[in-house]
Amino acid sequence: MGASYYDEQRGTQVERCTDSGCGQNVGYLTPGDHVAYADVDFGATPPTSVTTRIASGSTANGTLQFRLDSPTGPLVATVPAASTGGWQTWTSRTSAASGATGVHRLYLVATGGTGGDLANVNWFQFAR
C-alpha cells in the first residue's frame, strides 16, 4: 500500500521522492505522529510479515508500529526506524507480523527516539 494513501494523519507531511518511480512518501515521521488507513482487509489468515520501504537521515532510533483500530490498539508489527544514510536513501525492511484478520483501520505510529524526525515511508506490504 502506498504510504501517501492515508485518510487520517497527525503531524506528518506528504512529499515527492527523489528516485525514479517512487512517487510520494509520508515524510518526517516524529514520535507521536501517525497515519491511518481505512478498511484494510487482512482476510481470514493473519499476515506473517510486513515489508516497509523506509528512508531516514536521523541520528535518533525509534520504531514504526502497525496497530489496529487506534494509535494505541493491538500491535501487529514493529519496524525499526534507524538511519539509512539520508531522507531519500531508501531501503526495504521486513519484520514479523501477526494477529490481524478481517477488516480494520490500520495505524502506522512513530514511537521512541528523542523527539526528532525518525523516518520517511514510501510504502508497506503485508504478506503470509
XYZ file of C-alpha atoms in Angstrom:
128
model
C 0.000 0.000 0.000
C 1.340 3.423 -0.872
C 2.024 5.285 2.368
C 0.564 8.524 0.992
C -2.902 6.929 0.548
C -3.870 7.505 4.180
C -7.206 9.005 5.203
C -6.114 10.366 8.599
C -2.854 11.824 9.807
C -1.290 13.586 12.765
C 1.937 15.558 12.377
C 3.050 14.200 9.000
C 3.541 15.635 5.535
C 3.492 14.177 2.037
C 6.396 14.869 -0.307
C 7.724 13.614 -3.620
C 10.504 11.049 -3.567
C 13.664 11.912 -5.459
C 14.283 8.474 -7.003
C 12.633 7.383 -10.240
C 9.237 5.725 -9.910
C 8.963 6.332 -6.175
C 6.001 8.722 -6.307
C 5.181 10.230 -2.921
C 6.129 9.379 0.629
C 4.879 10.235 4.086
C 7.671 12.457 5.347
C 9.472 13.109 8.584
C 7.532 10.920 10.979
C 8.286 12.090 14.524
C 7.469 10.151 17.728
C 3.750 10.617 18.378
C 2.892 11.114 14.689
C 0.612 8.666 12.921
C -1.159 7.958 9.655
C -4.249 5.748 9.330
C -5.719 3.679 6.513
C -9.427 2.828 6.432
C -10.876 -0.580 5.607
C -7.658 -2.614 5.354
C -8.737 -6.215 4.721
C -6.312 -8.779 6.140
C -8.564 -11.694 5.186
C -9.081 -14.812 7.309
C -5.394 -15.700 7.686
C -3.131 -13.292 9.598
C -0.031 -11.943 7.850
C 3.362 -13.261 8.919
C 5.449 -10.285 7.784
C 5.360 -6.682 6.663
C 7.908 -5.112 4.325
C 8.243 -1.340 4.633
C 10.170 0.957 2.270
C 11.802 3.460 4.603
C 14.376 6.267 4.454
C 15.967 8.129 7.348
C 18.660 10.713 7.832
C 18.046 10.807 11.580
C 20.565 10.148 14.323
C 17.683 9.058 16.580
C 16.491 5.461 16.656
C 12.852 4.568 17.138
C 10.169 2.324 15.732
C 7.244 2.433 13.379
C 4.376 0.405 14.787
C 1.440 -1.005 12.839
C -1.642 -1.013 15.107
C -5.286 -1.932 14.642
C -8.248 0.420 15.060
C -6.496 3.194 17.058
C -2.975 4.595 17.609
C -2.836 2.545 20.826
C -4.721 -0.516 19.533
C -3.408 -4.070 19.200
C 0.150 -4.229 17.839
C 0.513 -6.088 14.520
C 4.159 -5.340 13.639
C 7.132 -3.170 14.611
C 9.659 -1.833 12.096
C 12.986 -0.326 13.256
C 13.401 3.324 12.274
C 17.142 3.974 12.117
C 19.305 5.903 9.695
C 19.524 4.640 6.118
C 22.026 7.352 5.215
C 19.593 10.079 4.115
C 15.971 11.201 3.952
C 15.708 9.910 0.369
C 18.078 6.921 0.743
C 15.536 4.098 0.564
C 15.728 0.563 1.894
C 13.107 -2.129 2.419
C 12.885 -3.634 5.901
C 10.940 -6.817 6.599
C 9.604 -7.508 10.090
C 7.408 -10.185 11.629
C 3.662 -9.525 11.736
C 0.797 -11.336 13.464
C -2.682 -11.077 14.883
C -4.552 -9.229 12.135
C -7.568 -10.812 10.466
C -10.656 -9.225 8.991
C -11.175 -5.561 8.104
C -9.586 -2.865 10.272
C -8.456 0.705 10.353
C -4.657 0.351 10.246
C -2.454 2.884 12.044
C 1.234 3.471 11.363
C 2.583 5.113 14.537
C 6.065 6.573 15.149
C 7.470 5.836 18.626
C 10.690 6.109 20.609
C 13.615 8.274 19.595
C 14.429 11.603 21.171
C 11.563 13.643 19.734
C 13.223 14.422 16.404
C 12.237 13.152 12.982
C 12.631 9.375 12.636
C 11.783 8.298 9.096
C 10.028 8.726 5.763
C 7.826 5.873 4.488
C 7.125 5.219 0.812
C 5.048 2.002 1.003
C 4.372 -1.126 3.023
C 3.113 -4.592 2.183
C 1.843 -7.376 4.427
C 2.483 -10.987 3.377
C 1.629 -14.500 4.523
